[in-house]
Tab-separated table of C-alpha atoms in Angstrom:
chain	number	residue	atom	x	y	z
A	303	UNK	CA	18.394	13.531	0.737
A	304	UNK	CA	19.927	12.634	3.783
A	305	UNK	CA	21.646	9.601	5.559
A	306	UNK	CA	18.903	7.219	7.216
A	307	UNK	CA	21.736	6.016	9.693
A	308	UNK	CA	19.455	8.213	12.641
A	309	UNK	CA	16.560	5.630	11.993
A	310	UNK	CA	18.222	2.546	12.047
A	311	UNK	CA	16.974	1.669	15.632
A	312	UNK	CA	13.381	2.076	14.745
A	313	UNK	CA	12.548	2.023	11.882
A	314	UNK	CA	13.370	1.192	7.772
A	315	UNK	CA	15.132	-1.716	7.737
A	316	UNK	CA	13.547	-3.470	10.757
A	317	UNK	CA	9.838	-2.993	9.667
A	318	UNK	CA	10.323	-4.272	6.383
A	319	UNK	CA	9.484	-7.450	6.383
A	320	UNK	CA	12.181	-8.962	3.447
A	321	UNK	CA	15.034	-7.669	6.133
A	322	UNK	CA	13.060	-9.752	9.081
A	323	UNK	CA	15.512	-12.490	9.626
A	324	UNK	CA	18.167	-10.251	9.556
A	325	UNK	CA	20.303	-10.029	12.795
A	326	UNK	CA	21.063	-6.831	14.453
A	327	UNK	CA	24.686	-6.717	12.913
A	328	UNK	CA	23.157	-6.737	9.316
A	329	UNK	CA	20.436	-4.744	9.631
A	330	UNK	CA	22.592	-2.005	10.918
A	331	UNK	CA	25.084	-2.547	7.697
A	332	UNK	CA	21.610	-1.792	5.540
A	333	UNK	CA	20.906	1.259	7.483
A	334	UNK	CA	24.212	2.545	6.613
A	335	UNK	CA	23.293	2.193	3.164
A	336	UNK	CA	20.241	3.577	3.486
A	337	UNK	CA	19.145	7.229	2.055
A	338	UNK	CA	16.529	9.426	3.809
A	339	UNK	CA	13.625	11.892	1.643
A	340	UNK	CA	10.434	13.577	2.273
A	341	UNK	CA	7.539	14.039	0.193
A	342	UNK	CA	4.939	16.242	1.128
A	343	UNK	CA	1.072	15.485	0.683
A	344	UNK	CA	0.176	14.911	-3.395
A	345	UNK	CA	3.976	15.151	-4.168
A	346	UNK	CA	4.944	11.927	-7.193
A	347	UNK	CA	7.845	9.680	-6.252
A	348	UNK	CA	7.943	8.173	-9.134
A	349	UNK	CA	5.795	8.549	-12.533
A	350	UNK	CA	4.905	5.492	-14.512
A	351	UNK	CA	7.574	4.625	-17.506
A	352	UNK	CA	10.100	6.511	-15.370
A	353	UNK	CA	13.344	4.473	-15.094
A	354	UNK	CA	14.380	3.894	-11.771
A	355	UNK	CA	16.887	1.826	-10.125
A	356	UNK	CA	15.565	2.213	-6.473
A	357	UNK	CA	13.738	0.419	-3.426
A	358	UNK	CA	11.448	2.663	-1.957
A	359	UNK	CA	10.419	1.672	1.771
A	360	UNK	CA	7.678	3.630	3.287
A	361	UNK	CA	9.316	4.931	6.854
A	362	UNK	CA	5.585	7.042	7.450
A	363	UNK	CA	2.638	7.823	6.095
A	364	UNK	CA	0.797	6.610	3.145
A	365	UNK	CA	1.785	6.155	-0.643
A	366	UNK	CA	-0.965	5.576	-3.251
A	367	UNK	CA	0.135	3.411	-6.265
A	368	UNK	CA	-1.927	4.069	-9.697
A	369	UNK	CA	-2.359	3.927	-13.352
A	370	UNK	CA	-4.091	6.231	-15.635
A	371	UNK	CA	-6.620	4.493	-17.782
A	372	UNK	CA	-7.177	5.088	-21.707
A	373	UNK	CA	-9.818	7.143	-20.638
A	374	UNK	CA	-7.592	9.841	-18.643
A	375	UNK	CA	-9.250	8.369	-15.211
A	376	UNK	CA	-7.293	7.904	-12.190
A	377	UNK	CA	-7.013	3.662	-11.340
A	378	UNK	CA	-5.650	3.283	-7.815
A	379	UNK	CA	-3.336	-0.076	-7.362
A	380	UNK	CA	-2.869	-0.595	-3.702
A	381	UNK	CA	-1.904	1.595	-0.671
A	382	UNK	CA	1.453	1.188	0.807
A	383	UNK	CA	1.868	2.178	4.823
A	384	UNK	CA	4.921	2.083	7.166
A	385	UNK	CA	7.223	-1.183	6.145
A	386	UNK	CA	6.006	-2.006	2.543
A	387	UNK	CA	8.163	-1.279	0.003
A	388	UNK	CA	7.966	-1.155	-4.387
A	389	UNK	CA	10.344	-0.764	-6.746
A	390	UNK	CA	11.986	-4.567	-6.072
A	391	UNK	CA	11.599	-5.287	-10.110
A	392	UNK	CA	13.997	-2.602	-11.464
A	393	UNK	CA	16.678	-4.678	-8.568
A	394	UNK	CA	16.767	-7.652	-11.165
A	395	UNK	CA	15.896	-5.975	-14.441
A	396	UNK	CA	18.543	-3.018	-15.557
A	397	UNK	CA	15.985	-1.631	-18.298
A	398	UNK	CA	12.490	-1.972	-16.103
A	399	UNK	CA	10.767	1.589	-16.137
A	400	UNK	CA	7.937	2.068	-13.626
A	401	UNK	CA	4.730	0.880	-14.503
A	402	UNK	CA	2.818	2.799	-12.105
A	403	UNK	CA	3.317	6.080	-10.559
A	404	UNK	CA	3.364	6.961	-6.913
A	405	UNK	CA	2.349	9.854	-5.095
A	406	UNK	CA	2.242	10.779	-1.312
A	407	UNK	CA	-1.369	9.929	0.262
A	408	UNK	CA	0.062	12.799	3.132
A	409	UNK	CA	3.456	14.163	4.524
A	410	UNK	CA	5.526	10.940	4.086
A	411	UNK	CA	9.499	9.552	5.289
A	412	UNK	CA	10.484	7.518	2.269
A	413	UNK	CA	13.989	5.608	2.446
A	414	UNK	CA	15.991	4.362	-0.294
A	415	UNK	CA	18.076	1.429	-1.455
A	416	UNK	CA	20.296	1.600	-4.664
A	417	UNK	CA	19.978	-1.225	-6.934
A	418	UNK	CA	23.492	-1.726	-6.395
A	419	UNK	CA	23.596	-1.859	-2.422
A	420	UNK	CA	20.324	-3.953	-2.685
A	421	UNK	CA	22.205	-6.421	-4.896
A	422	UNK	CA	24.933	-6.253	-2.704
A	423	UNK	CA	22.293	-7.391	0.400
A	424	UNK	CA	21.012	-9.514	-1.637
A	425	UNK	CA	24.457	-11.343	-1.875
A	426	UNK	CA	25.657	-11.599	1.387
A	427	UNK	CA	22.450	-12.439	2.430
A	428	UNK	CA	20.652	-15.159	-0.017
A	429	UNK	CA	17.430	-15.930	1.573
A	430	UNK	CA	16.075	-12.095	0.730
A	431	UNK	CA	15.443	-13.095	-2.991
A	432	UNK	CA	12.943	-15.954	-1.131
A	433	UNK	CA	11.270	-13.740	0.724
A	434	UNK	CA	11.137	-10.741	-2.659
A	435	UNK	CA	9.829	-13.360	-4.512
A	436	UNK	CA	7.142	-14.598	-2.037
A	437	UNK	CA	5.986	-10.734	-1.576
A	438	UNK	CA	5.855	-9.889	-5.619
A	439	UNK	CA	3.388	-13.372	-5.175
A	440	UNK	CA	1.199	-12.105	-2.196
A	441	UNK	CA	0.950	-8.842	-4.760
A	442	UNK	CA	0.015	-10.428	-7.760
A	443	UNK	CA	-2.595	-12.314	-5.687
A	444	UNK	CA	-3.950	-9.045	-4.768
A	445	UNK	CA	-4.115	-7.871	-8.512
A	446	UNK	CA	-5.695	-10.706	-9.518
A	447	UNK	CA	-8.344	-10.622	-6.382
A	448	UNK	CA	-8.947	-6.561	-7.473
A	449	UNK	CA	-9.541	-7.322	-11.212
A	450	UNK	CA	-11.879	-10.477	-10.177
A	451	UNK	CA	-13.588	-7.399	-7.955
A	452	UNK	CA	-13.568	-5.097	-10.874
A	453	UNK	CA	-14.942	-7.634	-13.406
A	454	UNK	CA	-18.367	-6.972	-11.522
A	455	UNK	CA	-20.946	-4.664	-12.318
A	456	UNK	CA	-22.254	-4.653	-8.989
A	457	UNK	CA	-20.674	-1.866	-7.314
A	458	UNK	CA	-21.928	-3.079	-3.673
A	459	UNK	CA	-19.365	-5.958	-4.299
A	460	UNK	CA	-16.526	-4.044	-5.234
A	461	UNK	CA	-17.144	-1.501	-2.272
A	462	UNK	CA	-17.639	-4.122	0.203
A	463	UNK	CA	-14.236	-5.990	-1.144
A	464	UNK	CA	-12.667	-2.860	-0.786
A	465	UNK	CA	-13.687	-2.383	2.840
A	466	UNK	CA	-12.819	-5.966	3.612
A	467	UNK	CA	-8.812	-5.045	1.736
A	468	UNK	CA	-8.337	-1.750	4.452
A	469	UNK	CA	-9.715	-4.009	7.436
A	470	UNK	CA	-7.295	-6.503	7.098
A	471	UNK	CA	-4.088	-4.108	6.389
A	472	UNK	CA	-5.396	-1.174	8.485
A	473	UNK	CA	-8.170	-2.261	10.876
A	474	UNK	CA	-7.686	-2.198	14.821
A	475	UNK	CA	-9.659	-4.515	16.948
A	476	UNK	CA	-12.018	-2.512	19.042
A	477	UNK	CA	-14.342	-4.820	21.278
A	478	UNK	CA	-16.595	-5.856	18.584
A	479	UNK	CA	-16.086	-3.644	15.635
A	480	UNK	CA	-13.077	-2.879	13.377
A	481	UNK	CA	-12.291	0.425	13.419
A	482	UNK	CA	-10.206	1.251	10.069
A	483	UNK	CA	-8.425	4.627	9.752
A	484	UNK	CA	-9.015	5.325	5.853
A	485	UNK	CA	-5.488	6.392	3.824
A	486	UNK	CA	-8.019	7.525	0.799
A	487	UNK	CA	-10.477	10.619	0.321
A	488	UNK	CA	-14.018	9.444	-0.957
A	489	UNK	CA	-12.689	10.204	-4.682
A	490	UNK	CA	-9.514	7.799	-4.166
A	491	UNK	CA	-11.957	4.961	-2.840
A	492	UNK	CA	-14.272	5.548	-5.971
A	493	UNK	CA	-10.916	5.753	-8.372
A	494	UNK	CA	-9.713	2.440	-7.075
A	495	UNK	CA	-12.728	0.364	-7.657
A	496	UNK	CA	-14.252	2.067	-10.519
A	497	UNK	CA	-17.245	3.853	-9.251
A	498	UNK	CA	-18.070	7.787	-8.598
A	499	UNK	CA	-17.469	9.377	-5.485
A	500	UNK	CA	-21.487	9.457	-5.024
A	501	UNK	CA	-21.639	5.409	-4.955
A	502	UNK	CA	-19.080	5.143	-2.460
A	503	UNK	CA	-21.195	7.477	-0.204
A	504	UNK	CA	-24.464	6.331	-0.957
A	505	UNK	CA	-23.397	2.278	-0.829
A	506	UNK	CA	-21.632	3.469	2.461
A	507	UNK	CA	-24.600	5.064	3.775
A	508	UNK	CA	-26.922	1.592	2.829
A	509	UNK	CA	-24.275	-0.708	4.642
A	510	UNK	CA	-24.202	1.651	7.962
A	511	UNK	CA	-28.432	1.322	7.671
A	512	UNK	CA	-27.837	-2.053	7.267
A	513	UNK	CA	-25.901	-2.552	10.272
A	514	UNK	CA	-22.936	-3.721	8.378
A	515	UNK	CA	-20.521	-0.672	9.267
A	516	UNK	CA	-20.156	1.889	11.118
A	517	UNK	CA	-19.159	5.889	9.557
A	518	UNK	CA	-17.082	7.726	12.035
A	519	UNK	CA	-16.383	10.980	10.128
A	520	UNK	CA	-14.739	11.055	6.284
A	521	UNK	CA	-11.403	9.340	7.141
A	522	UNK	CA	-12.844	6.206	9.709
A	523	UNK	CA	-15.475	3.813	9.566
A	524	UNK	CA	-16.395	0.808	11.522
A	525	UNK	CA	-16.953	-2.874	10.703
A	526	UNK	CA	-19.377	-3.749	12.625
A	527	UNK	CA	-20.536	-7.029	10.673
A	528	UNK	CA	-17.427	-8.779	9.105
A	529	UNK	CA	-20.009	-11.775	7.767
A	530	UNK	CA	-22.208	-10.609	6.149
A	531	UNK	CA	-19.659	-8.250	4.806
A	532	UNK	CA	-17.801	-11.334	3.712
A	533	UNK	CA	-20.880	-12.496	1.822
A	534	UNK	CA	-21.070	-10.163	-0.686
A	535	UNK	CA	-17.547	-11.194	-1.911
A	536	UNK	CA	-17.624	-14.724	-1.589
């Protein structure tokens, strides 16, 4: 594990969005305190009811978060990408144990913030806790809007409210599509809203008939009708 102090410029502490009203001073103090690793493709960074005492911040790539169900299947939580960040509980609670694990979506730069030095930031400067507490909201939002999703038996509505999620955190204007580069495999789509890996390619095959997307190949796919794709959640 190495000294992040090479990244400060770029990256770490100045696309995570807590540190955002940082100036250049402090955000270079953080860096300092910072603490480089690499996980390769499928590797864990954490398993659930591990303790930890850490801030993970994604530098690059993708981390999957996920529980494992009574049933032994695989439930996928969200997908972190460059800037987000988990871990922020175990900063105010010294017994909190993961309750998730999280493993590498592909080759990923993770840094890493003690509790202590994130207290410490916290400190010096006050108005992080704000902005902690207003992203553990925006997360819990998303929980709740995944286990309305779930609650479902139609499997067209969790799909398309699954499409909908990766547009608005990974989709890049194009004209007048979305083009999305997917961070999941076919099975990781089905594993995070509860279907097999044969729904998600026949309900993606219907919607592309339908005119609603677009299938580029197994890791992109096109909106190519954000209404009606709205529809089928609202």
């Amino acid at each position: 594990m190495d000294s992040c102090q090479h990244c400060s410029d770029a990256l770490c502490t100045r696309k995570v969005p807590i540190f955002a009203s940082l100036t250049d001073e402090d955000l270079g103090k953080i860096s300092k305190m910072v603490k480089h690793r690499k996980y390769k493709k499928g590797n864990a960074l954490i398993l659930e009811e591990q303790p930890s005492e850490t801030l993970f911040i994604v530098r690059k790539g993708y981390v999957k978060l996920l529980k494992i169900t009574a049933l032994g299947k695989e439930q996928i939580l969200r997908v972190l990408s460059t800037g987000d960040f988990f871990g922020e509980l175990s900063i105010f609670n010294s017994e909190e144990t993961s309750n998730f694990s999280a493993y590498a979506l592909e080759d990923t730069d993770i840094c890493l913030l003690t509790k202590s030095d994130m207290q410490q930031i916290i400190q010096e400067n006050p108005d992080i806790s704000f902005k902690l507490l207003q992203s553990i909201t925006r997360r819990l939002a998303a929980t709740e809007n995944l286990a309305q999703s779930l609650a479902t038996n139609d499997p067209e509505i969790r799909i398309a409210y699954m499409i909908l999620e990766l547009g608005h955190k990974y989709g890049r204007p194009d004209r007048d599509k979305l083009i999305i580069h997917l961070p999941l495999s076919r099975e990781e789509m089905a594993n995070y809203v509860g279907v097999t890996r044969e729904t998600i390619s026949r309900k993606f095959r219907k919607f592309e008939q339908d005119g609603i997307i677009e299938i580029n190949g197994t890791r992109e796919i096109a909106i190519r009708d954000m209404q009606r794709l709205n529809a089928y959640v609202d």
